[in-house]
Coordinates of C-alpha atoms and ligand atoms in Angstrom, one line a residue:
Chain W
M1 CA 80.1 7.5 119.4
K2 CA 78.1 6.4 122.3
T3 CA 75.8 9.0 123.7
G4 CA 75.0 8.2 127.2
N5 CA 73.5 10.0 130.0
I6 CA 75.6 13.2 130.9
R7 CA 76.2 11.4 134.3
D8 CA 78.3 8.9 132.4
F9 CA 80.7 11.5 131.5
L10 CA 80.8 13.3 134.8
Y11 CA 81.3 10.3 137.1
E12 CA 83.6 7.3 137.1
P13 CA 81.6 4.1 137.7
P14 CA 82.0 3.4 141.4
G15 CA 84.1 0.4 142.6
P16 CA 82.7 -2.2 145.2
R17 CA 84.0 -0.3 148.3
T18 CA 82.5 2.9 147.1
Q19 CA 79.3 1.2 146.2
K20 CA 79.1 -0.3 149.8
R21 CA 79.7 3.3 151.2
I22 CA 77.0 4.7 148.9
R23 CA 74.5 2.0 150.2
I24 CA 75.3 2.8 153.9
I25 CA 75.0 6.6 153.2
T26 CA 71.7 6.1 151.3
G27 CA 70.4 3.9 154.1
I28 CA 71.2 6.6 156.7
A29 CA 69.7 9.4 154.5
L30 CA 66.5 7.3 154.1
L31 CA 66.2 6.8 157.8
G32 CA 66.7 10.5 158.4
L33 CA 64.0 11.3 155.9
L34 CA 61.6 8.9 157.4
A35 CA 62.3 10.4 160.9
L36 CA 61.6 13.9 159.4
L37 CA 58.4 12.8 157.7
G38 CA 57.2 11.1 161.1
L39 CA 57.9 14.3 162.9
I40 CA 55.9 16.2 160.4
V41 CA 53.0 13.9 160.6
R42 CA 53.0 14.1 164.3
Q43 CA 53.1 17.7 164.3
F44 CA 50.2 17.7 162.0
S45 CA 48.1 15.4 164.1
V46 CA 49.1 17.5 167.2
T47 CA 47.8 20.6 165.4
G48 CA 44.8 18.7 164.2
Q49 CA 45.6 19.0 160.5
F50 CA 44.0 15.4 160.0
D51 CA 40.7 16.5 161.3
T52 CA 37.9 15.4 159.0
K53 CA 36.9 19.0 158.6
Y54 CA 40.1 19.6 156.6
W55 CA 39.6 16.8 154.4
S56 CA 35.9 16.0 154.0
F57 CA 35.2 18.5 151.3
F58 CA 37.4 16.4 149.0
T59 CA 34.6 14.0 148.9
K60 CA 32.4 16.5 147.3
W61 CA 32.2 16.5 143.5
T62 CA 32.1 20.4 143.3
T63 CA 35.4 20.6 144.9
W64 CA 37.0 18.5 142.2
R65 CA 35.1 20.3 139.5
F66 CA 36.4 23.6 140.8
L67 CA 39.9 22.4 140.8
G68 CA 39.5 20.8 137.6
Q69 CA 38.3 24.0 136.0
G70 CA 41.3 25.7 137.4
L71 CA 43.5 23.0 136.1
L72 CA 42.0 23.2 132.6
T73 CA 42.8 27.0 132.6
T74 CA 46.3 26.3 133.9
L75 CA 46.9 23.9 131.1
E76 CA 45.3 26.2 128.5
A77 CA 47.5 29.0 129.8
A78 CA 50.6 26.8 129.7
L79 CA 50.0 25.6 126.3
T80 CA 49.0 28.9 124.7
G81 CA 51.9 30.5 126.6
S82 CA 54.3 27.8 125.3
A83 CA 52.9 28.2 121.7
I84 CA 53.5 32.0 121.9
S85 CA 57.0 31.7 123.5
F86 CA 58.1 29.0 120.9
T87 CA 57.0 31.3 118.1
L88 CA 58.6 34.4 119.6
G89 CA 61.8 32.2 120.4
F90 CA 61.9 31.0 117.0
L91 CA 61.8 34.5 115.6
L92 CA 64.6 35.6 118.0
M93 CA 66.7 32.7 117.1
R94 CA 66.3 33.5 113.4
G95 CA 67.3 37.1 114.2
K96 CA 70.5 35.9 115.8
F97 CA 71.6 34.5 112.3
Q98 CA 70.8 37.8 110.5
G99 CA 72.8 41.0 109.9
K100 CA 74.4 43.1 112.6
T101 CA 71.5 45.2 113.6
V102 CA 68.8 42.4 113.9
R103 CA 71.3 40.2 115.6
G104 CA 72.0 42.9 118.1
I105 CA 68.4 43.6 118.7
S106 CA 67.7 39.9 119.0
A107 CA 70.6 39.3 121.5
F108 CA 69.5 42.2 123.7
L109 CA 65.9 40.8 123.7
I110 CA 67.0 37.3 124.6
E111 CA 69.2 38.5 127.4
F112 CA 66.5 40.9 128.6
T113 CA 63.6 38.2 128.7
R114 CA 66.0 35.7 130.3
G115 CA 67.2 38.2 133.0
V116 CA 64.0 39.6 134.1
P117 CA 61.9 37.5 136.6
T118 CA 58.5 36.3 135.4
L119 CA 56.7 38.1 138.2
L120 CA 57.9 41.5 136.8
F121 CA 56.5 40.9 133.5
I122 CA 53.3 39.9 135.2
Y123 CA 53.1 43.0 137.3
F124 CA 53.9 45.0 134.1
F125 CA 50.9 43.5 132.4
F126 CA 48.8 43.9 135.5
L127 CA 49.8 47.4 136.4
V128 CA 51.3 49.2 133.2
V129 CA 49.4 47.7 130.3
P130 CA 45.9 48.6 131.4
K131 CA 47.0 52.3 131.6
T132 CA 47.7 52.1 127.8
G133 CA 44.0 51.7 127.2
W134 CA 44.5 47.9 126.2
K135 CA 42.7 45.9 128.8
P136 CA 43.6 42.2 128.2
S137 CA 41.5 39.6 130.1
A138 CA 43.0 38.0 133.2
F139 CA 43.9 35.0 131.1
W140 CA 46.1 36.9 128.8
K141 CA 47.6 38.9 131.8
I142 CA 49.1 35.8 132.9
T143 CA 49.7 34.0 129.6
L144 CA 51.5 36.7 127.8
P145 CA 54.1 37.5 130.4
C146 CA 54.8 33.9 131.1
A147 CA 55.4 33.5 127.2
I148 CA 57.6 36.5 127.0
S149 CA 59.5 35.4 130.0
A150 CA 60.2 32.0 128.4
C151 CA 60.9 33.1 124.9
G152 CA 64.6 34.0 125.4
V153 CA 65.3 30.6 126.8
V154 CA 63.5 29.0 124.0
A155 CA 65.5 31.1 121.5
E156 CA 68.8 30.0 123.0
A157 CA 67.8 26.5 123.1
L158 CA 66.8 26.5 119.4
R159 CA 70.0 28.2 118.5
S160 CA 72.1 25.7 120.3
G161 CA 70.3 23.0 118.4
V162 CA 71.0 24.7 115.1
N163 CA 74.6 25.0 116.0
A164 CA 74.8 21.3 116.8
V165 CA 73.7 20.3 113.3
P166 CA 76.9 19.3 111.6
G167 CA 77.9 22.0 109.0
G168 CA 78.2 19.2 106.3
Q169 CA 74.5 18.9 106.4
R170 CA 74.0 22.7 105.3
E171 CA 76.9 22.3 102.7
A172 CA 75.4 19.3 101.1
A173 CA 72.1 21.0 100.8
L174 CA 73.6 24.1 99.4
S175 CA 75.7 22.1 96.9
L176 CA 72.5 20.5 95.5
G177 CA 71.2 23.9 94.6
L178 CA 68.9 24.7 97.6
S179 CA 68.6 28.3 98.7
E180 CA 70.0 29.2 102.1
R181 CA 66.3 29.5 103.2
R182 CA 65.2 26.2 101.9
T183 CA 68.3 24.7 103.4
F184 CA 67.5 26.1 106.8
Y185 CA 63.8 24.9 106.8
R186 CA 64.2 21.5 105.1
I187 CA 67.6 20.4 106.5
V188 CA 69.0 22.3 109.4
F189 CA 65.9 23.2 111.4
P190 CA 64.1 19.8 111.4
Q191 CA 67.3 18.2 112.9
A192 CA 67.9 21.1 115.3
F193 CA 64.3 20.8 116.6
R194 CA 64.8 17.1 117.3
Y195 CA 67.9 17.7 119.2
V196 CA 66.1 20.2 121.5
I197 CA 62.7 18.7 122.1
P198 CA 63.6 17.8 125.8
S199 CA 64.7 21.3 126.5
L200 CA 61.5 22.7 124.9
I201 CA 59.5 20.4 127.1
A202 CA 61.5 21.4 130.1
E203 CA 60.6 25.0 129.2
L204 CA 57.0 24.0 128.9
V205 CA 57.1 22.8 132.5
I206 CA 58.6 26.2 133.5
V207 CA 55.8 28.1 131.7
L208 CA 53.3 25.9 133.5
K209 CA 54.9 26.6 136.9
D210 CA 55.0 30.3 136.1
T211 CA 51.2 30.3 135.5
T212 CA 51.0 29.8 139.3
F213 CA 51.7 33.4 139.7
A214 CA 48.1 33.9 138.3
Y215 CA 47.0 34.8 141.7
V216 CA 48.5 38.1 141.1
V217 CA 46.0 38.9 138.4
S218 CA 43.2 36.8 139.8
C219 CA 43.1 34.5 136.8
A220 CA 41.0 31.5 137.7
E221 CA 43.6 28.9 137.1
L222 CA 44.5 26.0 139.4
M223 CA 46.5 27.9 142.0
Q224 CA 43.9 30.7 142.2
N225 CA 41.0 28.2 142.6
A226 CA 42.9 26.5 145.3
K227 CA 43.1 29.8 147.1
V228 CA 39.6 30.3 146.8
L229 CA 39.0 26.8 148.3
I230 CA 41.3 27.5 151.2
S231 CA 39.4 30.8 152.1
N232 CA 36.1 29.0 151.8
Y233 CA 37.0 25.9 153.9
D234 CA 39.8 27.6 156.0
A235 CA 41.9 24.5 155.0
M236 CA 45.3 25.5 153.9
L237 CA 47.5 22.4 154.3
S238 CA 45.3 19.8 152.7
I239 CA 44.4 21.8 149.7
Y240 CA 48.1 22.8 149.2
L241 CA 49.1 19.3 149.5
V242 CA 46.6 18.1 146.9
V243 CA 47.5 20.8 144.4
A244 CA 51.1 20.2 144.9
V245 CA 50.4 16.5 143.9
I246 CA 48.6 17.5 140.8
Y247 CA 51.5 19.8 139.7
I248 CA 53.9 17.1 140.5
L249 CA 51.9 14.6 138.5
I250 CA 51.6 16.8 135.3
N251 CA 55.4 17.7 135.4
Y252 CA 56.2 14.0 136.0
L253 CA 54.2 13.1 132.9
L254 CA 55.9 15.8 130.9
N255 CA 59.3 14.7 132.0
T256 CA 58.6 11.2 131.1
L257 CA 57.4 12.2 127.7
S258 CA 60.5 14.2 127.2
E259 CA 62.7 11.3 128.2
R260 CA 60.7 9.0 125.9
I261 CA 61.3 11.5 123.0
A262 CA 65.0 12.0 123.8
G263 CA 65.4 8.3 124.0
S264 CA 63.9 7.5 120.7
Q265 CA 65.9 10.5 119.2
R266 CA 69.1 8.9 120.4
R267 CA 68.2 5.7 118.5
S268 CA 67.2 7.4 115.3
V269 CA 69.1 10.7 114.9
Q270 CA 72.4 9.8 116.6
M271 CA 73.9 8.7 113.2
I272 CA 75.5 12.0 112.7
P273 CA 78.7 11.8 114.8
E274 CA 79.1 8.4 113.2
A275 CA 79.1 9.9 109.7
N276 CA 81.6 12.5 110.8
K277 CA 84.0 10.2 112.2
G278 CA 86.4 10.4 109.4
V279 CA 86.3 14.3 109.5
A280 CA 87.0 14.5 113.2
A281 CA 90.0 12.1 112.8
H282 CA 91.3 14.1 109.9
G283 CA 91.2 17.4 111.9
Chain Y
M1 CA 88.2 12.6 74.7
D2 CA 86.4 13.6 71.6
N3 CA 85.9 17.1 72.8
H4 CA 86.1 19.9 70.3
S5 CA 84.3 22.6 72.2
S6 CA 86.6 25.3 73.4
V7 CA 84.8 26.4 76.4
P8 CA 86.0 24.7 79.4
M9 CA 83.5 23.1 81.8
I10 CA 85.2 24.5 84.8
E11 CA 87.6 27.4 84.7
L12 CA 89.5 29.1 87.5
R13 CA 91.4 32.3 86.9
H14 CA 94.0 33.7 89.3
V15 CA 92.1 32.6 92.3
N16 CA 93.5 33.6 95.6
K17 CA 92.5 33.0 99.3
H18 CA 93.8 33.6 102.7
Y19 CA 93.0 32.2 106.1
G20 CA 94.4 35.2 108.1
D21 CA 98.0 35.1 107.2
L22 CA 97.9 31.8 105.5
H23 CA 97.9 32.0 101.9
V24 CA 96.0 28.8 101.0
L25 CA 95.3 29.3 97.3
R26 CA 98.1 31.1 95.5
D27 CA 97.0 32.4 92.1
I28 CA 95.3 29.2 91.0
S29 CA 94.4 29.0 87.3
L30 CA 93.0 25.8 86.1
S31 CA 90.5 24.5 83.6
V32 CA 88.7 21.1 83.2
R33 CA 87.4 20.3 79.7
K34 CA 84.1 18.6 79.1
G35 CA 84.4 14.9 79.8
E36 CA 87.8 15.2 81.4
V37 CA 88.8 13.5 84.6
V38 CA 91.2 15.7 86.7
V39 CA 92.8 14.3 89.8
I40 CA 94.2 16.5 92.3
I41 CA 97.0 15.3 94.5
G42 CA 99.0 16.8 97.2
P43 CA 100.1 16.6 100.8
S44 CA 97.9 17.3 103.6
G45 CA 97.3 21.0 104.1
S46 CA 98.2 21.9 100.6
G47 CA 94.8 23.5 99.8
K48 CA 93.1 20.7 97.8
S49 CA 89.9 20.8 99.9
T50 CA 89.8 24.5 99.9
L51 CA 90.2 24.6 96.0
C52 CA 87.5 22.1 95.5
R53 CA 85.1 23.8 97.8
S54 CA 85.8 27.2 96.4
I55 CA 84.5 26.2 93.0
N56 CA 80.9 26.0 94.2
R57 CA 81.5 28.8 96.7
L58 CA 81.3 26.8 99.7
E59 CA 84.5 28.6 100.6
T60 CA 84.8 32.3 99.8
I61 CA 87.6 33.5 97.7
D62 CA 89.6 36.9 98.1
S63 CA 90.2 37.3 94.3
G64 CA 89.9 35.7 91.0
E65 CA 87.0 34.3 88.8
I66 CA 85.3 31.0 88.6
F67 CA 83.4 29.9 85.5
L68 CA 81.1 27.0 84.8
E69 CA 80.9 26.5 81.0
G70 CA 81.9 30.0 80.5
E71 CA 79.4 31.4 82.9
P72 CA 80.8 33.2 85.8
I73 CA 79.7 31.6 89.1
P74 CA 78.5 34.6 91.3
R75 CA 79.2 35.0 95.0
E76 CA 75.6 34.9 96.2
G77 CA 72.0 34.8 95.2
K78 CA 69.6 32.8 93.0
K79 CA 72.1 32.3 90.2
L80 CA 74.6 31.0 92.5
A81 CA 72.1 28.3 93.8
E82 CA 71.1 27.4 90.3
L83 CA 74.8 26.9 89.1
R84 CA 75.5 24.9 92.4
G85 CA 72.7 22.6 91.3
Q86 CA 74.7 21.9 88.1
I87 CA 77.9 21.1 90.0
G88 CA 77.7 17.8 91.9
M89 CA 79.6 17.5 95.1
V90 CA 80.6 14.5 97.1
F91 CA 82.1 15.0 100.5
Q92 CA 84.5 13.0 102.6
S93 CA 81.9 12.6 105.3
F94 CA 79.1 11.7 102.9
N95 CA 76.7 14.2 104.6
L96 CA 73.5 12.3 103.8
F97 CA 70.7 14.1 105.4
A98 CA 70.4 12.4 108.7
H99 CA 66.6 12.9 109.2
M100 CA 65.4 11.5 106.0
S101 CA 65.2 8.1 104.3
V102 CA 67.8 7.4 101.6
L103 CA 65.3 7.7 99.0
D104 CA 64.1 11.2 100.3
N105 CA 67.6 12.3 100.4
I106 CA 67.8 11.7 96.6
T107 CA 64.5 13.1 95.7
L108 CA 64.7 16.2 97.8
A109 CA 66.6 18.4 95.4
P110 CA 65.0 17.3 92.0
V111 CA 61.6 18.0 93.7
D112 CA 62.6 21.1 95.5
V113 CA 65.1 22.7 92.9
L114 CA 64.1 21.2 89.5
R115 CA 60.4 21.1 90.4
K116 CA 60.1 17.6 89.2
G117 CA 57.0 15.5 90.1
R118 CA 57.4 13.4 93.1
K119 CA 56.6 10.2 91.2
E120 CA 59.0 10.8 88.5
A121 CA 61.7 11.9 91.0
R122 CA 61.1 8.7 93.0
E123 CA 61.5 6.4 89.9
E124 CA 64.6 8.1 88.9
A125 CA 66.1 8.1 92.5
L126 CA 65.3 4.1 92.6
Q127 CA 67.2 3.7 89.2
L128 CA 70.2 5.8 90.5
L129 CA 70.2 3.7 93.8
E130 CA 70.3 0.6 91.5
R131 CA 73.0 1.9 89.5
V132 CA 75.3 2.5 92.6
G133 CA 74.1 -0.8 94.1
V134 CA 72.0 0.3 97.2
R135 CA 68.6 0.1 95.8
D136 CA 67.6 -2.3 98.7
Q137 CA 68.6 0.3 101.2
A138 CA 66.2 3.0 99.8
D139 CA 63.8 3.2 102.8
K140 CA 66.4 3.1 105.5
V141 CA 67.9 6.1 107.3
P142 CA 71.5 6.8 106.5
A143 CA 72.8 5.8 109.9
Q144 CA 71.5 2.4 109.0
L145 CA 73.9 2.1 106.1
S146 CA 77.6 1.2 106.1
G147 CA 80.0 4.1 105.2
G148 CA 80.4 2.7 101.6
Q149 CA 76.8 2.4 101.2
Q150 CA 76.3 6.0 102.5
Q151 CA 78.8 7.3 100.1
R152 CA 77.4 5.5 97.1
A153 CA 74.1 6.9 98.1
A154 CA 75.5 10.3 98.2
I155 CA 76.9 10.0 94.8
A156 CA 73.4 9.0 93.6
R157 CA 72.0 12.0 95.3
S158 CA 74.4 14.4 93.3
L159 CA 73.5 12.5 89.9
A160 CA 69.9 13.0 90.5
M161 CA 70.5 16.7 89.7
H162 CA 72.0 15.9 86.4
P163 CA 75.3 17.9 87.1
K164 CA 77.5 19.0 84.4
V165 CA 80.5 18.2 86.5
M166 CA 81.2 16.4 89.7
L167 CA 83.6 17.3 92.4
F168 CA 84.9 14.7 94.8
D169 CA 86.8 15.7 98.0
E170 CA 88.5 12.6 99.2
P171 CA 85.4 10.5 98.8
T172 CA 87.1 7.5 100.4
S173 CA 89.1 8.8 103.2
A174 CA 86.5 8.2 105.8
L175 CA 85.9 4.7 104.7
D176 CA 87.2 1.2 106.1
P177 CA 89.4 -0.4 103.5
E178 CA 87.2 -3.0 102.4
M179 CA 84.5 -0.4 101.4
I180 CA 87.0 1.9 99.5
Q181 CA 86.8 -0.3 96.4
E182 CA 83.0 -0.3 96.0
V183 CA 82.9 3.4 96.0
L184 CA 86.0 3.9 93.6
N185 CA 84.3 1.5 91.1
V186 CA 81.2 3.8 91.1
I187 CA 83.3 6.6 90.3
A188 CA 85.4 4.8 87.7
E189 CA 82.1 3.9 86.1
L190 CA 81.1 7.5 85.9
A191 CA 84.5 8.4 84.3
K192 CA 83.8 5.7 81.7
E193 CA 80.4 7.1 80.9
G194 CA 82.0 10.6 80.1
M195 CA 81.3 12.5 83.3
T196 CA 83.5 15.6 83.8
M197 CA 85.0 15.2 87.3
L198 CA 87.5 16.8 89.5
I199 CA 88.7 14.4 92.2
V200 CA 90.8 15.0 95.3
T201 CA 92.2 11.7 96.4
H202 CA 95.0 9.9 98.1
E203 CA 94.2 6.6 96.2
M204 CA 97.2 6.6 93.8
N205 CA 96.3 3.5 92.0
F206 CA 92.9 4.8 91.3
A207 CA 94.1 8.1 90.1
R208 CA 96.4 6.5 87.7
R209 CA 93.6 4.4 86.4
V210 CA 90.9 7.1 85.8
A211 CA 92.7 10.4 85.4
D212 CA 93.2 12.1 82.1
R213 CA 95.3 14.6 83.9
V214 CA 96.9 14.9 87.3
I215 CA 97.4 18.2 89.2
F216 CA 99.9 18.2 92.0
M217 CA 99.4 20.9 94.6
D218 CA 101.6 22.1 97.4
G219 CA 101.5 25.0 99.7
G220 CA 98.6 26.4 98.0
Q221 CA 100.1 26.3 94.5
I222 CA 99.7 24.2 91.5
V223 CA 103.2 22.8 91.2
E224 CA 102.8 20.4 88.3
E225 CA 100.2 19.3 85.7
N226 CA 100.9 16.1 84.0
T227 CA 99.5 12.9 82.4
P228 CA 98.9 10.3 84.9
D229 CA 101.6 8.0 83.3
R230 CA 104.3 10.7 83.3
F231 CA 103.4 12.0 86.8
F232 CA 103.6 8.7 88.6
S233 CA 106.6 7.4 86.7
D234 CA 108.7 10.5 86.0
P235 CA 107.2 13.7 87.6
E236 CA 108.8 17.1 86.4
S237 CA 109.1 18.8 89.7
Q238 CA 111.2 18.0 92.7
R239 CA 108.3 18.5 95.1
A240 CA 106.2 16.0 93.3
R241 CA 109.1 13.6 93.3
D242 CA 109.6 14.0 97.1
F243 CA 105.9 13.6 97.7
L244 CA 105.5 10.4 95.8
H245 CA 108.8 9.2 97.5
S246 CA 107.3 9.8 100.9
L247 CA 104.3 7.8 99.9
H248 CA 106.4 4.8 99.0
A249 CA 108.4 5.1 102.3
E250 CA 105.1 4.6 104.3
Ligands
LIG301 N1 88.4 27.2 108.4 C1 89.8 27.4 108.3 N2 90.4 28.2 109.1 C2 91.7 28.4 109.0 N3 92.6 27.7 108.4 C3 92.1 26.6 107.6 C4 90.7 26.4 107.6 N4 90.5 25.4 106.7 C5 91.7 25.0 106.3 N5 92.6 25.8 106.7 C6 94.0 25.6 106.5 O1 94.2 25.7 105.1 C7 95.2 25.0 104.7 C8 94.7 24.1 103.5 O2 93.5 23.3 104.0 P1 92.8 22.3 103.0 O3 91.8 21.6 104.0 O4 92.5 22.9 101.8 O5 94.1 21.2 102.8 P2 93.9 19.8 102.0 O6 95.1 19.8 101.0 O7 92.7 19.4 101.7 O8 94.6 18.8 103.1 P3 93.9 17.3 103.5 O9 94.7 16.4 102.6 O10 94.4 17.2 104.9 O11 92.6 17.3 103.4 C9 95.7 24.0 105.7 O12 96.9 24.6 106.3 C10 94.5 24.2 106.9 O13 95.1 24.1 108.1
LIG302 MG1 91.1 18.0 102.3

């Protein structure tokens, strides 16, 4: 079985005439985009957004250090948050394979965390949690809600990975005398995990983006520090542009990483459908 | 068979199983003596796989009892895992662990279940791979092997547990014709060495050659038990006759 990009399954390869049409439409779209960009740039210069006062502070080392500190906090929050959400997600996924009660609770928690917007969890930690007497730092007030918000999605991703592992793998392990538990940890989960690495990295990107809500709790991460700079220099557009580029770069790197891993997986783990060819043909 | 012990290696007593309304195993009673090679034959859907898989409880049963050397095989728990380890199983689709090297596939259970030392397990695994003729593939992942090589490695993986009995569920059905023989040869070799085996197969020549006894199943029942010579030349039941006829017609 060939596993190509999902696009290969959704679209027929275009013929020569369609290709020509696609080229023309692409050309027109590009021209339109260029025109729009030109308009924006003109509008900026008219309103004086290119004045040196909006950009000169980027030559100062302290500006970059300040943004860099914010970026570090952002990365720290995203990584800690992801680690927590992967742990919670793993537990919820395990819960989904347990007896009725645990399964029900897990299913509820998964749906709940997936359904509620991250911002609500953040407000909860910001407004409600401190009233209980527990006063987490600003860092945790952003990291924990982001983690909780992501854990349901992680659980579902892991579960779909587990379900994608052919049943024969589990049966072979059981037939050798491994316990259900050992079978899961030695055979099923390692394969499931490889399948879902790309989804997990996508979720890491989402956690990273969610941490931009940190301004709500005044945690000094990238976005919050950007806001401080904006009020200091009264330069909104230039700073937002630079910060956006930083976010795009990070997420681009993560996506590249994810595609790399997915690609190498396809080369090494894709043997399974091959091994099951006979079974599939047999019904 | 120089077999004087009266306790059968495998024994099924009045085993029944349903899939919804479908009665797939109908009051199956059967025993396999130590060192005996029993081949199960029957049309598609007759319940051969279900029977095979129910022995080590990969398939649940509704009623009846199953014994390994006189010991009842429980439905769950530690004891079940322990007895499963003593029953080798070879699948149609090989089911080698896709994320490990061939060698690791074979050492996994001896190390994990039998608590063997890594080095010892490794040496034995290499010997087993040598025996089934894929020693040079030890460090590859299963996907890099041909179907025939994968199946032989899977047999080596079962043997590494020193099973008391081996179950084969159509071990060559997923293989290209030119690979079938190499796998059948390995199984025939095991038969010669006295391994107790229960084999589901559609390879009639092979069945005739290695079987001590043939069991013919149809519609979830054991319709006939016979010696291979009698079964293939002059079966007792009409259904077996029809079945063998349909094979020749193909
Ligand atoms: N999981 C299942 N759910 C429902 N019905 C099933 C299931 N597995 C098998 N069956 C049915 O049970 C019957 C016996 O199946 P089984 O696989 O044991 O047959 P078989 O003799 O091994 O056939 P084959 O030669 O095709 O492998 C068939 O009618 C099959 O459709
Ligand atoms: Mg079958």
